[in-house]
Amino acid sequence: MPSDKQIMKKILILRLSSIGDIVLTQPVTAVLREQFPDAEIDYLTKPAYLKVVQAFGTIDSIYLWENKTELLHNLRQRKYDLIIDLHAKLNTVLLSMILPARKKITVNKRHLNRLMLIKKLKKTSEDTAVNRYLKVLGKIGIRRRDINPQLKAEKQYQADITAQLKKINKRHDEILVGIFPGALHKTKQYPPGQYSDFISLVPTEYKCIFVLLGSPAEKELCREIKNRTAEAVHDLCGELSLGQLFFFIQELDMVISGDTGPMHIASALNIPQLAIFGATHPCLGFSPQNPDARVLVANLKCQPCSLYGNSQCPRKHFKCMSSITPQLLLDNFTDHI
């Protein structure tokens, strides 16, 4: 009787959101492509994340979480050999139940274990999120670990980004640094005043040009930093599409961010980076999987206080971020650039 590995000709991966988590699933698709070179590998996600999956370089067809009736009809017609649920939330669980497939497997997100870390009921760090996703392949006999996500920026955006770089007027001897100050939750944001102070501390001899980046929702945050810093800071927040942003990040010499989606994008594009952790913590498994990444974390007893971040510090002191002073950020920046 043929094994699972011999007859996987059509595979569907389910992960609806968000940017960072989707990036971290790329190694699963790379291993599947390696193991089943002739298989049709499809991916279902939300429309906002289409460009992320396109950058994988491993997917045949991308289905979007819209027009649910038509979507369900199209997916039923595919008659998959394997469905892999890497989201494990109500929508994907129900979809996996409804769709016909010879085999269905679901990621173990180890939510309880991570909650125990937050509640200080255990001390052992969790495995990386990438390895959590890869572990699901063990259910079909594939055991792989410690693979870094890899993205490929689409060349169609080269002209757009070349035009942006001309506006910035970067010379060959200058260092282009992208800063992503935003995050969905405030306790994952390095304070804007500290970013401004850091930028002001950078010696002119380093010839740095700083570019503020992020979504339209973060424009006010970037404007605050821009207004407090020198003219060498350019604000492109909300000005680039996701596809353009991928290509722009690829042109940067360094990325500075919090524990956010752009952190994982920079990591998967192998850009030198500084990643600042506040309410969350690397022990939860979400550190950038980039050998050229440096993680800054205060390692307070109250960390982590949240899996995803909060609107404010539960203890009202926010020392997890204030302890990472602009001078400390500068020291790591100049040592890592």
XYZ file of C-alpha atoms in Angstrom:
337
model
C 0.000 0.000 0.000
C 1.468 3.395 -0.968
C 2.548 5.717 1.853
C 1.186 9.221 2.465
C 4.357 10.606 0.978
C 3.890 8.786 -2.336
C 0.399 9.999 -3.155
C 0.285 13.663 -2.081
C -0.556 15.299 -5.403
C -2.819 18.126 -4.226
C -2.155 19.969 -0.969
C -4.036 22.855 0.628
C -2.590 24.997 3.436
C -4.885 27.113 5.591
C -3.591 30.259 7.327
C -5.826 33.321 7.177
C -3.725 35.859 9.098
C -1.625 37.712 10.125
C 1.525 38.947 8.350
C 4.079 37.616 10.840
C 2.444 34.232 11.311
C 2.006 33.769 7.585
C 5.695 34.514 6.992
C 6.567 31.896 9.621
C 4.647 29.224 7.672
C 6.884 29.607 4.620
C 9.297 26.832 5.717
C 6.366 24.372 5.743
C 5.645 25.195 2.108
C 9.348 24.948 1.217
C 9.630 21.475 2.774
C 6.453 20.345 1.020
C 7.811 21.585 -2.303
C 11.063 19.733 -1.650
C 9.307 16.505 -0.650
C 6.571 16.637 -3.308
C 8.135 18.457 -6.295
C 5.300 17.520 -8.642
C 2.442 18.265 -6.233
C 0.050 21.186 -6.619
C 0.428 23.214 -3.428
C -2.328 25.758 -2.731
C -2.682 28.295 0.070
C -5.783 29.958 1.525
C -5.446 33.349 3.206
C -7.194 36.705 3.515
C -6.909 39.187 0.615
C -4.738 41.569 2.668
C -1.971 38.950 2.814
C -1.909 37.858 -0.829
C 1.457 39.526 -1.459
C 3.020 37.762 1.513
C 2.164 34.323 0.157
C 3.193 35.322 -3.368
C 6.643 36.093 -1.958
C 7.055 32.476 -0.781
C 8.087 31.239 -4.224
C 6.622 27.807 -3.412
C 2.852 28.073 -4.002
C 0.930 27.156 -7.150
C -2.447 28.768 -6.432
C -3.555 31.209 -3.752
C -7.197 31.225 -2.702
C -8.625 34.246 -0.902
C -11.000 34.247 2.054
C -13.816 36.099 0.266
C -16.952 35.185 -1.697
C -17.343 32.193 0.624
C -19.895 30.277 -1.485
C -17.770 30.434 -4.613
C -14.634 29.707 -2.609
C -16.137 26.608 -1.024
C -17.292 25.348 -4.424
C -13.845 25.850 -5.959
C -12.030 24.156 -3.077
C -14.417 21.189 -3.119
C -13.652 20.671 -6.785
C -9.938 20.404 -6.052
C -10.349 17.125 -4.086
C -7.167 17.506 -2.058
C -5.015 14.648 -0.880
C -3.856 16.696 2.112
C -5.228 19.694 4.002
C -2.924 21.350 6.540
C -4.553 23.741 8.993
C -1.844 26.085 10.276
C -4.360 28.487 11.820
C -6.447 26.185 14.025
C -9.214 28.713 14.640
C -12.959 28.221 14.220
C -13.118 29.260 10.541
C -10.290 26.994 9.402
C -11.362 24.078 11.608
C -14.869 24.171 10.118
C -13.525 24.564 6.595
C -11.209 21.609 7.044
C -14.146 19.528 8.284
C -16.288 20.454 5.294
C -13.741 19.990 2.517
C -13.058 16.502 1.175
C -9.473 15.288 1.571
C -7.769 11.969 2.057
C -5.804 13.286 5.042
C -6.190 16.349 7.274
C -3.667 17.573 9.839
C -3.692 20.552 12.211
C -0.931 22.472 13.964
C -0.615 22.264 17.733
C -0.247 25.929 18.708
C 0.622 25.010 22.323
C -1.557 27.840 23.524
C -1.816 26.459 27.049
C 1.961 26.177 27.380
C 2.455 29.758 26.241
C -0.271 30.908 28.629
C 1.557 29.145 31.458
C 4.694 31.122 30.581
C 2.734 34.349 30.778
C 1.207 33.335 34.124
C 4.675 32.327 35.388
C 3.557 28.727 35.923
C 6.482 27.410 33.864
C 9.948 28.690 32.990
C 11.019 26.612 30.020
C 10.987 28.614 26.790
C 8.777 27.457 23.959
C 10.202 26.137 20.721
C 10.210 28.579 17.815
C 6.930 29.202 16.035
C 8.589 27.981 12.835
C 9.320 24.629 14.447
C 5.767 24.450 15.805
C 4.496 24.767 12.255
C 7.052 22.314 10.880
C 6.191 19.748 13.538
C 2.768 19.223 11.959
C 4.524 17.550 9.015
C 5.593 14.776 11.372
C 2.013 13.524 11.065
C 2.824 12.510 7.497
C 6.290 11.218 8.299
C 8.346 14.351 7.527
C 10.557 15.530 10.381
C 12.381 18.814 9.842
C 13.460 21.631 12.162
C 15.203 24.957 12.307
C 14.556 26.230 8.792
C 14.553 29.991 8.324
C 11.645 31.572 6.414
C 12.712 32.904 3.019
C 10.844 35.491 0.951
C 11.472 36.799 -2.554
C 10.558 40.407 -3.338
C 8.772 40.747 -6.672
C 10.848 42.502 -9.348
C 7.774 44.277 -10.710
C 8.199 46.857 -7.927
C 11.818 47.667 -8.726
C 11.000 50.813 -10.721
C 8.707 52.130 -7.962
C 11.341 51.651 -5.274
C 14.132 53.042 -7.425
C 12.041 56.216 -7.750
C 11.552 56.355 -3.966
C 15.271 55.929 -3.369
C 16.010 58.792 -5.772
C 13.709 61.039 -3.725
C 15.603 60.061 -0.582
C 18.812 60.894 -2.461
C 20.891 58.199 -0.791
C 24.572 58.229 -1.676
C 26.649 55.062 -1.967
C 28.491 55.680 1.298
C 25.307 56.232 3.327
C 23.492 53.657 5.465
C 19.755 53.297 4.891
C 17.908 52.284 8.063
C 14.204 51.437 8.143
C 12.291 51.944 11.383
C 8.884 50.351 11.938
C 7.679 52.044 15.147
C 4.129 50.740 15.075
C 2.448 47.629 16.437
C -1.156 46.568 16.832
C -0.872 46.828 20.619
C 0.843 49.703 22.402
C 2.893 47.551 24.779
C 4.733 46.143 21.756
C 5.714 49.649 20.593
C 9.047 51.177 21.503
C 8.015 54.689 22.646
C 8.218 57.335 19.887
C 10.133 59.740 22.139
C 12.804 57.100 22.694
C 13.045 56.488 18.944
C 13.509 60.224 18.388
C 16.193 60.418 21.067
C 17.979 57.418 19.563
C 18.020 58.966 16.093
C 19.379 62.217 17.539
C 22.175 60.308 19.302
C 23.497 58.591 16.166
C 26.842 60.243 15.302
C 26.971 61.963 11.914
C 30.059 59.953 11.021
C 27.837 56.894 10.539
C 26.128 58.673 7.628
C 22.720 57.183 8.400
C 19.476 57.963 6.613
C 16.437 56.869 8.613
C 13.148 55.985 6.949
C 9.930 55.616 8.959
C 7.701 52.844 7.649
C 4.397 51.235 8.526
C 0.709 51.035 7.710
C -1.629 54.035 7.214
C -2.897 53.439 10.769
C 0.580 54.341 12.065
C 0.983 57.651 10.221
C 0.418 59.790 13.336
C 3.008 57.790 15.260
C 5.591 58.259 12.511
C 4.700 61.935 12.175
C 5.424 62.408 15.885
C 8.895 60.884 15.478
C 9.581 62.868 12.306
C 8.593 66.162 13.952
C 11.064 65.600 16.790
C 14.069 64.587 14.704
C 16.421 65.952 12.086
C 15.884 66.380 8.372
C 17.747 63.117 7.729
C 14.535 61.269 8.657
C 12.151 60.404 5.821
C 8.555 59.447 6.505
C 7.153 56.870 4.076
C 4.605 55.450 6.506
C 1.481 54.373 4.629
C 2.991 55.346 1.278
C 3.996 51.875 0.063
C 1.836 48.907 -0.862
C 2.722 45.577 0.721
C 4.435 44.412 -2.456
C 6.422 47.652 -2.683
C 7.312 47.385 1.000
C 8.875 43.956 0.479
C 11.116 45.340 -2.246
C 11.955 48.470 -0.230
C 12.972 46.426 2.833
C 15.269 44.420 0.573
C 17.129 47.669 -0.209
C 17.683 48.590 3.456
C 20.949 48.160 5.313
C 19.160 47.575 8.626
C 15.643 47.317 10.054
C 14.656 48.350 13.574
C 11.243 47.242 14.838
C 9.239 45.731 17.617
C 7.846 42.206 17.712
C 5.675 42.695 14.626
C 4.998 41.436 11.116
C 7.681 43.666 9.536
C 10.198 42.114 11.945
C 9.487 38.707 10.396
C 9.515 40.116 6.853
C 12.960 41.654 7.409
C 14.136 38.377 8.897
C 12.876 36.372 5.923
C 14.616 38.798 3.552
C 17.863 38.340 5.538
C 18.251 42.028 6.382
C 20.382 42.921 9.434
C 17.954 43.889 12.170
C 17.363 44.988 15.737
C 14.182 43.564 17.243
C 12.834 45.179 20.417
C 10.589 43.095 22.678
C 8.312 44.615 25.319
C 5.141 42.964 26.626
C 5.950 39.840 24.631
C 9.194 37.915 24.950
C 11.414 35.654 22.824
C 10.603 32.765 25.192
C 7.194 32.545 23.489
C 8.922 31.437 20.275
C 8.570 34.467 18.018
C 12.146 35.726 17.760
C 13.305 36.584 14.236
C 14.804 33.510 12.576
C 17.632 35.510 11.071
C 21.320 34.892 11.879
C 21.866 38.634 11.358
C 19.263 39.659 13.949
C 19.931 41.078 17.388
C 17.132 40.917 19.958
C 16.789 43.565 22.652
C 14.762 42.514 25.676
C 14.826 43.740 29.280
C 14.183 40.256 30.737
C 12.080 41.564 33.621
C 10.308 39.154 35.954
C 6.960 40.422 34.662
C 7.836 39.528 31.061
C 6.040 38.257 29.131
C 2.779 39.764 30.334
C 0.895 38.990 27.141
C 0.945 36.763 24.102
C -0.090 39.504 21.664
C 0.393 42.754 23.619
C -1.918 45.061 25.575
C -3.243 48.597 25.294
C -1.220 49.568 28.401
C 1.283 48.119 30.844
C -0.607 46.030 33.445
C 1.793 47.306 36.129
C 1.699 50.925 34.929
C 5.506 51.275 34.677
C 6.317 49.997 31.148
C 9.867 49.217 32.253
C 10.166 46.509 29.594
C 10.531 49.329 27.044
C 11.863 52.220 29.149
C 14.746 49.967 30.301
C 15.884 49.736 26.686
C 17.169 53.304 26.644
C 18.017 55.242 23.473
C 21.688 54.912 24.470
C 21.349 51.133 24.791
C 19.658 51.012 21.401
C 22.468 53.148 19.982
C 25.151 50.872 21.436
C 23.572 47.827 19.821
C 22.991 49.695 16.577
C 26.588 50.890 16.180
C 27.903 47.460 17.166
C 25.659 45.685 14.660
C 25.631 47.983 11.637
